[in-house]
Coordinates of N, CA, C and O in Angstrom, one line a residue:
M3 N 3.0 -71.2 -11.1 CA 2.2 -70.1 -11.6 C 2.1 -70.1 -13.1 O 3.1 -70.3 -13.7
K4 N 1.0 -69.8 -13.6 CA 0.8 -69.9 -15.1 C 1.3 -68.6 -15.7 O 1.2 -67.5 -15.1
K5 N 1.9 -68.7 -16.9 CA 2.6 -67.6 -17.5 C 1.6 -66.5 -17.9 O 1.9 -65.3 -17.8
W6 N 0.4 -66.8 -18.3 CA -0.6 -65.7 -18.6 C -1.0 -64.9 -17.5 O -1.5 -63.8 -17.6
L7 N -0.8 -65.4 -16.2 CA -1.2 -64.7 -15.0 C -0.3 -63.5 -14.7 O -0.8 -62.5 -14.2
I8 N 0.9 -63.6 -15.1 CA 1.9 -62.5 -14.8 C 1.5 -61.2 -15.5 O 1.5 -60.2 -14.8
P9 N 1.3 -61.2 -16.8 CA 0.9 -60.0 -17.4 C -0.4 -59.4 -16.8 O -0.6 -58.2 -16.7
V10 N -1.4 -60.3 -16.5 CA -2.6 -59.8 -15.9 C -2.4 -59.1 -14.5 O -2.9 -58.0 -14.3
I11 N -1.5 -59.7 -13.7 CA -1.2 -59.1 -12.4 C -0.5 -57.7 -12.6 O -0.8 -56.7 -12.0
V12 N 0.5 -57.7 -13.6 CA 1.2 -56.4 -13.9 C 0.2 -55.3 -14.3 O 0.2 -54.2 -13.9
I13 N -0.8 -55.7 -15.2 CA -1.8 -54.8 -15.7 C -2.7 -54.3 -14.6 O -2.9 -53.1 -14.4
V14 N -3.1 -55.2 -13.7 CA -3.9 -54.8 -12.6 C -3.2 -53.9 -11.6 O -3.7 -52.9 -11.1
V15 N -1.9 -54.2 -11.4 CA -1.1 -53.3 -10.5 C -0.9 -51.9 -11.1 O -1.0 -50.9 -10.4
I16 N -0.7 -51.8 -12.4 CA -0.5 -50.5 -13.1 C -1.9 -49.7 -13.0 O -1.9 -48.6 -12.7
I17 N -3.0 -50.4 -13.3 CA -4.3 -49.8 -13.3 C -4.6 -49.3 -11.9 O -5.0 -48.1 -11.7
F18 N -4.3 -50.1 -10.9 CA -4.5 -49.7 -9.5 C -3.6 -48.5 -9.1 O -4.0 -47.5 -8.4
G19 N -2.3 -48.5 -9.6 CA -1.4 -47.4 -9.3 C -1.9 -46.1 -10.0 O -1.9 -45.0 -9.3
V20 N -2.4 -46.1 -11.2 CA -2.9 -45.0 -11.9 C -4.1 -44.5 -11.2 O -4.3 -43.2 -11.0
Y21 N -5.0 -45.4 -10.8 CA -6.2 -45.0 -10.0 C -5.9 -44.3 -8.7 O -6.4 -43.2 -8.4
R22 N -4.9 -44.8 -8.0 CA -4.5 -44.2 -6.7 C -3.9 -42.8 -6.9 O -4.2 -41.9 -6.2
W23 N -3.1 -42.7 -8.0 CA -2.5 -41.4 -8.4 C -3.6 -40.4 -8.7 O -3.6 -39.2 -8.2
A24 N -4.6 -40.8 -9.5 CA -5.7 -39.9 -9.9 C -6.5 -39.5 -8.7 O -6.9 -38.3 -8.6
V25 N -6.8 -40.4 -7.9 CA -7.6 -40.1 -6.6 C -6.8 -39.1 -5.7 O -7.4 -38.1 -5.2
G26 N -5.5 -39.4 -5.5 CA -4.7 -38.6 -4.7 C -4.6 -37.2 -5.3 O -4.7 -36.2 -4.6
F27 N -4.4 -37.1 -6.6 CA -4.3 -35.8 -7.3 C -5.6 -35.0 -7.1 O -5.6 -33.8 -6.7
N28 N -6.8 -35.6 -7.4 CA -8.1 -35.0 -7.3 C -8.4 -34.5 -5.8 O -8.7 -33.3 -5.6
N29 N -8.1 -35.4 -4.9 CA -8.4 -35.0 -3.5 C -7.6 -33.8 -3.0 O -8.0 -32.9 -2.3
N30 N -6.3 -33.9 -3.4 CA -5.4 -32.8 -3.0 C -5.8 -31.5 -3.7 O -5.8 -30.4 -3.1
A31 N -6.1 -31.6 -5.0 CA -6.5 -30.4 -5.7 C -7.8 -29.8 -5.1 O -7.9 -28.5 -5.0
V32 N -8.7 -30.6 -4.7 CA -10.0 -30.1 -4.1 C -9.6 -29.4 -2.8 O -10.2 -28.3 -2.5
K33 N -8.8 -30.0 -2.0 CA -8.4 -29.3 -0.7 C -7.7 -28.0 -0.9 O -8.0 -27.0 -0.3
L34 N -6.8 -27.9 -1.9 CA -6.1 -26.7 -2.2 C -7.0 -25.7 -2.7 O -6.9 -24.5 -2.4
N35 N -8.0 -26.1 -3.6 CA -9.0 -25.2 -4.2 C -9.9 -24.6 -3.1 O -10.2 -23.4 -3.1
E36 N -10.2 -25.4 -2.1 CA -11.0 -24.9 -1.0 C -10.2 -23.9 -0.2 O -10.8 -22.9 0.3
N37 N -8.9 -24.1 0.0 CA -8.1 -23.1 0.7 C -8.1 -21.7 -0.1 O -8.2 -20.7 0.5
V38 N -8.1 -21.8 -1.4 CA -8.1 -20.6 -2.3 C -9.5 -19.9 -2.1 O -9.6 -18.7 -2.0
S39 N -10.6 -20.7 -2.1 CA -11.9 -20.2 -2.0 C -12.1 -19.5 -0.6 O -12.7 -18.4 -0.5
E40 N -11.5 -20.1 0.4 CA -11.6 -19.5 1.8 C -10.8 -18.2 1.8 O -11.2 -17.2 2.3
A41 N -9.6 -18.2 1.2 CA -8.8 -16.9 1.1 C -9.5 -15.9 0.3 O -9.5 -14.7 0.7
W42 N -10.2 -16.2 -0.8 CA -10.9 -15.3 -1.6 C -12.1 -14.7 -0.7 O -12.4 -13.5 -0.8
G43 N -12.7 -15.6 0.0 CA -13.8 -15.1 0.9 C -13.3 -14.1 1.9 O -14.0 -13.1 2.2
N44 N -12.1 -14.2 2.4 CA -11.5 -13.3 3.3 C -11.2 -11.9 2.6 O -11.4 -10.9 3.2
V45 N -10.8 -12.0 1.4 CA -10.6 -10.8 0.6 C -11.9 -10.0 0.5 O -12.0 -8.8 0.7
Q46 N -12.9 -10.8 0.1 CA -14.2 -10.1 -0.1 C -14.8 -9.5 1.2 O -15.4 -8.5 1.2
T47 N -14.6 -10.2 2.3 CA -15.0 -9.8 3.5 C -14.3 -8.4 3.9 O -15.0 -7.5 4.4
S48 N -13.0 -8.4 3.6 CA -12.3 -7.1 3.9 C -12.8 -6.0 3.1 O -13.0 -4.9 3.6
Y49 N -13.0 -6.2 1.8 CA -13.5 -5.2 0.9 C -15.0 -4.8 1.3 O -15.3 -3.6 1.3
Q50 N -15.8 -5.7 1.8 CA -17.1 -5.4 2.2 C -17.1 -4.5 3.5 O -17.8 -3.6 3.6
R51 N -16.1 -4.8 4.4 CA -15.9 -4.0 5.6 C -15.6 -2.5 5.1 O -16.2 -1.6 5.7
R52 N -14.7 -2.4 4.1 CA -14.4 -1.1 3.7 C -15.6 -0.4 3.1 O -15.8 0.8 3.3
N53 N -16.4 -1.1 2.3 CA -17.5 -0.5 1.6 C -18.5 0.0 2.7 O -19.1 1.1 2.5
D54 N -18.7 -0.8 3.7 CA -19.6 -0.4 4.8 C -19.1 0.9 5.5 O -19.9 1.8 5.8
L55 N -17.8 0.9 5.8 CA -17.2 2.1 6.4 C -17.3 3.3 5.5 O -17.6 4.4 6.0
I56 N -17.1 3.1 4.2 CA -17.2 4.3 3.3 C -18.6 4.9 3.4 O -18.8 6.1 3.3
G57 N -19.6 4.0 3.4 CA -21.0 4.5 3.5 C -21.2 5.4 4.7 O -21.8 6.5 4.7
N58 N -20.7 5.0 5.9 CA -20.7 5.7 7.1 C -19.9 7.0 7.0 O -20.4 8.1 7.5
L59 N -18.8 6.9 6.4 CA -17.9 8.1 6.2 C -18.6 9.2 5.3 O -18.6 10.4 5.6
V60 N -19.2 8.7 4.2 CA -19.9 9.6 3.3 C -21.0 10.3 4.1 O -21.2 11.5 3.9
N61 N -21.8 9.6 4.8 CA -22.9 10.2 5.6 C -22.4 11.2 6.6 O -23.0 12.2 6.8
T62 N -21.2 10.9 7.2 CA -20.7 11.9 8.2 C -20.2 13.2 7.5 O -20.5 14.3 7.9
V63 N -19.6 13.0 6.3 CA -19.1 14.1 5.5 C -20.2 14.9 5.0 O -20.1 16.2 4.9
K64 N -21.3 14.3 4.6 CA -22.5 15.0 4.0 C -23.0 16.0 5.0 O -23.5 17.1 4.6
G65 N -22.8 15.8 6.3 CA -23.3 16.7 7.3 C -22.5 18.0 7.4 O -23.0 19.0 8.0
A66 N -21.3 18.0 6.8 CA -20.5 19.2 6.8 C -21.0 20.2 5.8 O -21.2 19.9 4.7
A67 N -21.2 21.4 6.3 CA -21.7 22.5 5.4 C -20.6 22.8 4.3 O -19.4 22.7 4.6
D68 N -21.1 23.2 3.1 CA -20.2 23.6 2.1 C -19.3 22.5 1.5 O -18.4 22.9 0.8
F69 N -19.6 21.3 1.8 CA -18.7 20.3 1.2 C -18.9 20.0 -0.2 O -20.1 20.1 -0.7
E70 N -17.8 19.8 -1.0 CA -17.9 19.6 -2.4 C -18.8 18.3 -2.7 O -18.4 17.2 -2.4
K71 N -19.9 18.6 -3.4 CA -20.8 17.4 -3.7 C -20.2 16.5 -4.8 O -20.5 15.3 -4.8
G72 N -19.4 17.1 -5.7 CA -18.9 16.3 -6.8 C -17.9 15.2 -6.2 O -17.9 14.0 -6.7
T73 N -17.2 15.5 -5.2 CA -16.3 14.5 -4.5 C -17.1 13.4 -3.9 O -16.7 12.2 -4.0
L74 N -18.1 13.8 -3.2 CA -19.0 12.8 -2.6 C -19.6 11.9 -3.6 O -19.7 10.7 -3.5
T75 N -20.1 12.5 -4.7 CA -20.8 11.7 -5.7 C -19.8 10.7 -6.4 O -20.2 9.6 -6.6
A76 N -18.5 11.1 -6.6 CA -17.5 10.2 -7.1 C -17.3 9.0 -6.2 O -17.2 7.9 -6.7
V77 N -17.3 9.3 -4.9 CA -17.0 8.2 -4.0 C -18.2 7.2 -4.0 O -18.1 6.0 -4.0
I78 N -19.4 7.8 -4.0 CA -20.7 7.0 -4.0 C -20.7 6.1 -5.2 O -21.0 4.9 -5.2
E79 N -20.4 6.7 -6.4 CA -20.5 6.0 -7.7 C -19.4 4.9 -7.7 O -19.7 3.8 -8.1
A80 N -18.2 5.2 -7.2 CA -17.1 4.2 -7.2 C -17.4 3.1 -6.3 O -17.2 1.9 -6.6
R81 N -18.1 3.4 -5.1 CA -18.5 2.3 -4.2 C -19.5 1.4 -4.8 O -19.5 0.2 -4.7
S82 N -20.5 2.0 -5.5 CA -21.5 1.2 -6.1 C -20.9 0.3 -7.2 O -21.3 -0.9 -7.3
K83 N -20.0 0.8 -8.0 CA -19.3 0.0 -9.0 C -18.5 -1.2 -8.4 O -18.5 -2.3 -8.9
A84 N -17.8 -0.8 -7.3 CA -17.0 -1.9 -6.6 C -17.9 -3.0 -6.0 O -17.5 -4.1 -6.1
T85 N -19.0 -2.6 -5.5 CA -19.9 -3.6 -4.9 C -20.6 -4.5 -5.9 O -21.0 -5.6 -5.6
Q86 N -20.7 -4.0 -7.2 CA -21.4 -4.8 -8.2 C -20.4 -5.8 -8.9 O -20.9 -6.7 -9.6
T87 N -19.2 -5.6 -8.7 CA -18.2 -6.5 -9.3 C -18.0 -7.7 -8.4 O -17.4 -7.6 -7.4
T88 N -18.5 -8.9 -8.9 CA -18.4 -10.1 -8.1 C -17.7 -11.2 -8.9 O -17.7 -11.2 -10.1
I89 N -17.0 -12.1 -8.2 CA -16.3 -13.1 -8.8 C -16.6 -14.5 -8.1 O -16.7 -14.5 -6.9
D90 N -16.7 -15.5 -8.9 CA -16.9 -16.9 -8.4 C -15.5 -17.4 -8.2 O -14.7 -17.6 -9.2
P91 N -15.1 -17.7 -6.9 CA -13.7 -18.1 -6.7 C -13.3 -19.4 -7.3 O -12.2 -19.7 -7.6
T92 N -14.3 -20.3 -7.7 CA -14.0 -21.6 -8.3 C -13.7 -21.4 -9.7 O -13.0 -22.3 -10.3
N93 N -14.1 -20.3 -10.4 CA -13.9 -20.1 -11.8 C -13.2 -18.8 -12.1 O -13.4 -18.2 -13.1
I94 N -12.4 -18.3 -11.2 CA -11.7 -17.0 -11.3 C -10.8 -17.0 -12.5 O -10.0 -17.9 -12.7
T95 N -10.9 -15.9 -13.3 CA -10.0 -15.8 -14.5 C -9.2 -14.5 -14.3 O -9.6 -13.6 -13.5
P96 N -8.1 -14.4 -15.0 CA -7.3 -13.1 -14.9 C -8.1 -11.9 -15.3 O -8.0 -10.8 -14.7
E97 N -9.0 -12.0 -16.3 CA -9.8 -10.9 -16.7 C -10.8 -10.5 -15.6 O -11.0 -9.3 -15.3
Q98 N -11.4 -11.4 -14.9 CA -12.3 -11.1 -13.8 C -11.6 -10.4 -12.7 O -12.1 -9.5 -12.1
L99 N -10.4 -11.0 -12.4 CA -9.6 -10.4 -11.3 C -9.2 -9.0 -11.6 O -9.2 -8.1 -10.8
K100 N -8.8 -8.8 -12.9 CA -8.4 -7.4 -13.3 C -9.6 -6.5 -13.2 O -9.4 -5.3 -12.7
Q101 N -10.8 -6.9 -13.6 CA -12.0 -6.1 -13.5 C -12.3 -5.7 -12.0 O -12.6 -4.6 -11.7
F102 N -12.2 -6.7 -11.2 CA -12.4 -6.5 -9.7 C -11.4 -5.5 -9.2 O -11.7 -4.6 -8.4
N103 N -10.1 -5.8 -9.5 CA -9.0 -4.9 -9.1 C -9.2 -3.5 -9.5 O -9.0 -2.5 -8.8
E104 N -9.7 -3.3 -10.8 CA -9.9 -1.9 -11.3 C -11.0 -1.2 -10.6 O -10.9 0.0 -10.2
A105 N -12.1 -2.0 -10.3 CA -13.2 -1.4 -9.6 C -12.8 -1.0 -8.2 O -13.2 0.1 -7.7
Q106 N -12.1 -1.8 -7.5 CA -11.6 -1.5 -6.1 C -10.6 -0.4 -6.2 O -10.6 0.5 -5.3
G107 N -9.7 -0.3 -7.2 CA -8.8 0.7 -7.4 C -9.5 2.1 -7.6 O -9.0 3.1 -7.1
G108 N -10.6 2.1 -8.4 CA -11.3 3.3 -8.6 C -11.9 3.8 -7.3 O -11.9 5.0 -7.0
L109 N -12.4 2.9 -6.4 CA -12.9 3.3 -5.1 C -11.8 3.9 -4.2 O -12.0 4.9 -3.6
S110 N -10.6 3.2 -4.3 CA -9.5 3.7 -3.5 C -9.1 5.1 -3.9 O -8.9 6.0 -3.1
S111 N -9.1 5.3 -5.2 CA -8.7 6.7 -5.8 C -9.8 7.7 -5.3 O -9.4 8.8 -4.9
A112 N -11.1 7.4 -5.5 CA -12.1 8.4 -5.1 C -12.0 8.7 -3.6 O -12.2 9.8 -3.2
L113 N -11.8 7.6 -2.8 CA -11.7 7.8 -1.4 C -10.5 8.7 -1.0 O -10.6 9.5 -0.1
S114 N -9.4 8.5 -1.7 CA -8.2 9.3 -1.5 C -8.5 10.8 -1.8 O -8.1 11.7 -1.0
R115 N -9.2 11.1 -2.9 CA -9.6 12.4 -3.2 C -10.5 13.0 -2.1 O -10.4 14.2 -1.8
L116 N -11.4 12.2 -1.6 CA -12.3 12.7 -0.5 C -11.5 13.1 0.7 O -11.7 14.2 1.3
L117 N -10.5 12.2 1.1 CA -9.8 12.5 2.3 C -8.8 13.7 2.1 O -8.6 14.5 3.1
V118 N -8.3 14.0 0.9 CA -7.5 15.2 0.6 C -8.4 16.4 0.7 O -8.0 17.4 1.3
T119 N -9.6 16.3 0.2 CA -10.5 17.5 0.2 C -10.9 17.8 1.6 O -11.1 19.0 1.9
V120 N -11.1 16.8 2.4 CA -11.4 17.0 3.8 C -10.4 17.9 4.6 O -10.8 18.6 5.5
E121 N -9.2 17.9 4.1 CA -8.2 18.7 4.8 C -8.5 20.2 4.9 O -8.1 20.9 5.7
R122 N -9.4 20.7 3.9 CA -9.8 22.1 3.9 C -10.9 22.4 4.9 O -11.4 23.5 4.9
Y123 N -11.4 21.4 5.6 CA -12.5 21.6 6.5 C -12.1 21.3 7.9 O -12.3 20.2 8.4
P124 N -11.6 22.3 8.7 CA -11.2 22.0 10.0 C -12.3 21.5 11.0 O -12.0 20.6 11.8
E125 N -13.5 21.9 10.8 CA -14.6 21.4 11.6 C -14.8 19.9 11.4 O -15.2 19.2 12.3
L126 N -14.6 19.5 10.2 CA -14.8 18.1 9.8 C -13.6 17.2 10.3 O -13.8 16.1 10.9
K127 N -12.4 17.8 10.2 CA -11.2 17.1 10.7 C -11.3 16.9 12.2 O -10.7 15.9 12.7
A128 N -12.0 17.8 12.9 CA -12.1 17.6 14.3 C -13.3 16.8 14.8 O -13.4 16.5 16.0
N129 N -14.1 16.4 13.8 CA -15.3 15.6 14.1 C -14.9 14.2 14.6 O -14.2 13.5 13.9
E130 N -15.4 13.9 15.8 CA -14.9 12.6 16.4 C -15.3 11.4 15.6 O -14.6 10.4 15.4
N131 N -16.6 11.4 15.1 CA -17.0 10.3 14.2 C -16.2 10.2 13.0 O -15.8 9.0 12.6
F132 N -15.8 11.3 12.4 CA -15.0 11.2 11.2 C -13.7 10.7 11.5 O -13.1 9.8 10.7
L133 N -13.1 11.1 12.6 CA -11.7 10.6 12.9 C -11.7 9.1 13.2 O -10.8 8.4 12.8
K134 N -12.8 8.7 13.9 CA -12.9 7.3 14.2 C -13.0 6.4 12.9 O -12.4 5.4 12.7
L135 N -13.9 6.9 12.0 CA -14.1 6.2 10.7 C -12.8 6.2 9.9 O -12.5 5.2 9.3
Q136 N -12.1 7.3 9.9 CA -10.8 7.4 9.2 C -9.8 6.4 9.7 O -9.1 5.7 9.0
D137 N -9.7 6.2 11.1 CA -8.9 5.2 11.7 C -9.3 3.8 11.3 O -8.4 3.0 11.0
E138 N -10.6 3.6 11.3 CA -11.1 2.3 11.0 C -10.8 1.9 9.5 O -10.5 0.8 9.1
L139 N -10.9 3.0 8.6 CA -10.6 2.7 7.2 C -9.1 2.4 7.0 O -8.8 1.5 6.2
T140 N -8.2 3.1 7.7 CA -6.8 2.8 7.6 C -6.6 1.3 8.1 O -5.8 0.6 7.4
S141 N -7.2 0.9 9.2 CA -7.0 -0.4 9.7 C -7.6 -1.4 8.6 O -7.0 -2.5 8.4
T142 N -8.7 -1.1 8.0 CA -9.3 -2.0 7.1 C -8.4 -2.1 5.8 O -8.3 -3.2 5.2
E143 N -7.8 -1.0 5.4 CA -6.9 -1.1 4.2 C -5.7 -2.1 4.5 O -5.3 -2.8 3.6
N144 N -5.3 -2.0 5.7 CA -4.2 -3.0 6.1 C -4.7 -4.4 6.1 O -4.0 -5.3 5.7
T145 N -6.0 -4.6 6.6 CA -6.6 -5.9 6.5 C -6.7 -6.4 5.1 O -6.5 -7.6 4.8
I146 N -7.1 -5.5 4.2 CA -7.3 -5.9 2.8 C -6.0 -6.3 2.2 O -5.9 -7.3 1.5
Q147 N -4.9 -5.6 2.5 CA -3.6 -6.0 2.0 C -3.2 -7.4 2.5 O -2.6 -8.2 1.8
T148 N -3.4 -7.6 3.8 CA -3.1 -8.9 4.4 C -3.9 -10.0 3.7 O -3.4 -11.1 3.4
A149 N -5.2 -9.8 3.5 CA -6.1 -10.8 2.9 C -5.7 -11.1 1.4 O -5.7 -12.2 1.0
R150 N -5.3 -10.0 0.7 CA -4.8 -10.2 -0.7 C -3.5 -11.0 -0.7 O -3.3 -11.9 -1.5
T151 N -2.6 -10.7 0.3 CA -1.3 -11.5 0.4 C -1.6 -13.0 0.7 O -1.0 -13.9 0.1
R152 N -2.5 -13.2 1.6 CA -2.9 -14.6 2.0 C -3.6 -15.3 0.8 O -3.4 -16.5 0.7
Y153 N -4.3 -14.6 0.0 CA -5.0 -15.2 -1.1 C -3.9 -15.6 -2.1 O -3.9 -16.8 -2.6
N154 N -2.9 -14.8 -2.4 CA -1.8 -15.2 -3.3 C -1.0 -16.4 -2.7 O -0.6 -17.2 -3.4
E155 N -0.8 -16.4 -1.4 CA -0.1 -17.5 -0.7 C -0.9 -18.8 -0.9 O -0.3 -19.9 -1.0
A156 N -2.3 -18.7 -0.9 CA -3.1 -19.9 -1.1 C -3.1 -20.4 -2.5 O -3.2 -21.6 -2.8
I157 N -2.9 -19.5 -3.4 CA -2.9 -19.8 -4.9 C -1.7 -20.6 -5.2 O -1.7 -21.5 -6.0
K158 N -0.5 -20.2 -4.6 CA 0.7 -20.8 -5.1 C 0.8 -22.3 -5.0 O 1.1 -23.0 -5.9
P159 N 0.4 -22.9 -3.8 CA 0.4 -24.4 -3.8 C -0.6 -25.1 -4.7 O -0.3 -26.1 -5.3
F160 N -1.7 -24.4 -4.9 CA -2.7 -24.9 -5.8 C -2.2 -24.9 -7.3 O -2.2 -25.9 -8.0
N161 N -1.6 -23.8 -7.7 CA -1.0 -23.7 -9.0 C 0.1 -24.7 -9.2 O 0.3 -25.3 -10.3
N162 N 1.0 -24.8 -8.2 CA 2.1 -25.7 -8.3 C 1.5 -27.2 -8.4 O 2.1 -28.0 -9.2
H163 N 0.5 -27.5 -7.8 CA -0.1 -28.8 -7.8 C -0.7 -29.1 -9.2 O -0.5 -30.2 -9.7
V164 N -1.4 -28.2 -9.8 CA -2.1 -28.5 -11.0 C -1.3 -28.2 -12.3 O -1.6 -28.7 -13.3
K165 N -0.2 -27.4 -12.1 CA 0.6 -27.1 -13.3 C 1.8 -27.9 -13.5 O 2.4 -27.9 -14.6
T166 N 2.2 -28.6 -12.5 CA 3.5 -29.4 -12.7 C 3.1 -30.8 -13.3 O 2.1 -31.3 -13.1
F167 N 4.1 -31.3 -14.1 CA 4.0 -32.6 -14.7 C 4.3 -33.7 -13.8 O 5.2 -33.5 -12.9
P168 N 3.6 -34.8 -13.7 CA 2.5 -35.2 -14.6 C 1.1 -34.8 -14.1 O 0.1 -35.1 -14.8
N169 N 1.0 -34.1 -13.0 CA -0.3 -33.6 -12.6 C -1.1 -32.8 -13.6 O -2.3 -32.8 -13.6
S170 N -0.3 -32.1 -14.4 CA -1.0 -31.2 -15.4 C -1.8 -32.0 -16.4 O -2.8 -31.5 -16.9
I171 N -1.5 -33.3 -16.6 CA -2.3 -34.2 -17.4 C -3.7 -34.4 -16.8 O -4.7 -34.3 -17.5
L172 N -3.7 -34.7 -15.5 CA -4.9 -35.0 -14.8 C -5.7 -33.7 -14.6 O -7.0 -33.7 -14.5
A173 N -5.0 -32.6 -14.5 CA -5.7 -31.3 -14.2 C -6.8 -31.0 -15.3 O -7.9 -30.5 -15.0
G174 N -6.4 -31.3 -16.6 CA -7.4 -31.1 -17.6 C -8.6 -32.0 -17.5 O -9.7 -31.6 -17.8
W175 N -8.3 -33.2 -17.2 CA -9.4 -34.2 -17.1 C -10.4 -33.8 -15.9 O -11.6 -34.0 -16.1
F176 N -9.8 -33.3 -14.8 CA -10.7 -32.9 -13.7 C -11.1 -31.5 -13.7 O -11.7 -31.0 -12.7
N177 N -10.8 -30.8 -14.8 CA -11.2 -29.4 -15.0 C -10.6 -28.4 -13.9 O -11.3 -27.6 -13.4
F178 N -9.4 -28.7 -13.5 CA -8.6 -27.8 -12.6 C -7.7 -26.9 -13.4 O -6.8 -27.5 -14.1
E179 N -7.8 -25.6 -13.4 CA -6.9 -24.7 -14.1 C -6.2 -23.9 -13.0 O -6.7 -23.6 -12.0
G180 N -5.0 -23.4 -13.4 CA -4.3 -22.5 -12.5 C -5.1 -21.2 -12.3 O -6.0 -20.8 -13.1
K181 N -4.9 -20.6 -11.2 CA -5.7 -19.4 -10.8 C -4.7 -18.2 -10.9 O -3.6 -18.3 -10.6
P182 N -5.3 -17.0 -11.2 CA -4.5 -15.8 -11.3 C -4.1 -15.2 -9.9 O -4.9 -15.4 -9.0
Y183 N -3.0 -14.6 -9.8 CA -2.6 -13.9 -8.6 C -3.1 -12.5 -8.6 O -3.4 -11.9 -9.6
F184 N -3.3 -11.9 -7.4 CA -3.5 -10.5 -7.3 C -2.3 -9.7 -7.7 O -1.2 -10.0 -7.1
D185 N -2.4 -8.8 -8.6 CA -1.3 -7.9 -8.9 C -1.5 -6.6 -8.3 O -2.6 -6.3 -7.7
A186 N -0.5 -5.8 -8.3 CA -0.6 -4.4 -7.8 C -1.6 -3.7 -8.7 O -1.8 -4.0 -9.9
E187 N -2.2 -2.7 -8.1 CA -3.1 -1.9 -8.9 C -2.4 -1.1 -10.0 O -1.2 -0.7 -9.8
A188 N -3.1 -0.8 -11.0 CA -2.4 0.0 -12.1 C -1.9 1.3 -11.7 O -2.6 2.0 -10.9
G189 N -0.7 1.6 -12.0 CA 0.0 2.8 -11.6 C 0.7 2.8 -10.3 O 1.3 3.8 -9.9
A190 N 0.6 1.6 -9.6 CA 1.3 1.5 -8.3 C 2.8 1.6 -8.4 O 3.4 2.0 -7.4
E191 N 3.3 1.3 -9.6 CA 4.8 1.4 -9.7 C 5.3 2.8 -9.8 O 6.5 3.0 -9.7
K192 N 4.4 3.8 -10.1 CA 4.9 5.2 -10.3 C 5.0 5.8 -8.9 O 4.2 5.6 -8.0
P193 N 6.0 6.7 -8.8 CA 6.1 7.4 -7.5 C 4.9 8.4 -7.3 O 4.4 8.9 -8.2
V194 N 4.6 8.6 -6.0 CA 3.5 9.5 -5.7 C 4.0 10.9 -5.7 O 5.0 11.2 -5.1
D195 N 3.2 11.8 -6.3 CA 3.5 13.2 -6.3 C 2.9 13.8 -5.0 O 1.7 13.7 -4.8
V196 N 3.8 14.4 -4.2 CA 3.3 15.0 -2.9 C 3.4 16.5 -3.1 O 4.5 17.0 -3.4
E197 N 2.3 17.2 -3.0 CA 2.4 18.6 -3.1 C 1.7 19.3 -1.9 O 0.7 18.8 -1.4
F198 N 2.4 20.3 -1.4 CA 1.9 21.0 -0.2 C 1.4 22.4 -0.7 O 2.2 23.1 -1.2
D199 N 0.2 22.7 -0.5 CA -0.4 24.0 -0.9 C -0.6 24.8 0.4 O -1.5 24.5 1.2
F200 N 0.3 25.8 0.6 CA 0.2 26.6 1.9 C -0.6 27.9 1.7 O -0.6 28.7 2.5
N201 N -1.2 28.0 0.5 CA -2.0 29.2 0.3 C -3.5 29.0 0.7 O -4.0 28.0 0.6

């Protein structure tokens, strides 16, 4: 064997090894990114279900005489703002996720005020449609929590894949960046004040 052939073979083997590593990294990152996109789609589907239910709930409540219009208006406006906030799951940033979370949190807050106000209307509390919608909303809130948890679970392997060395070198070349996790809504760490007004 000629001496000049040995370095050529070594260089070819190294180039082939780097090529296989890059292909393996990219293919795995694409698969993990698709898992994240699917999980994000499930989050959005859950929020869409809640938005649809809220529309039905508001229409049911509107039928109740003497109901506070300001409370309904707040829910309608919060729902509109929440549905306008959209995110591209392939380019999700912490700022976008925070904005989405704030819009959904505003809707949750307005909805909570609506349900507290309803307590003063016995005829509405006894309305079969309202009770059914309230049960469906509770179920949907649980689905949203599950979808958010699964989204975070899908993000972890993706972030581990693109942020660990030496993969982090290739991540920049292939434009793969770590994705943000869903955090708790602002103020969730504070205890809830429970007040009973018996007057």
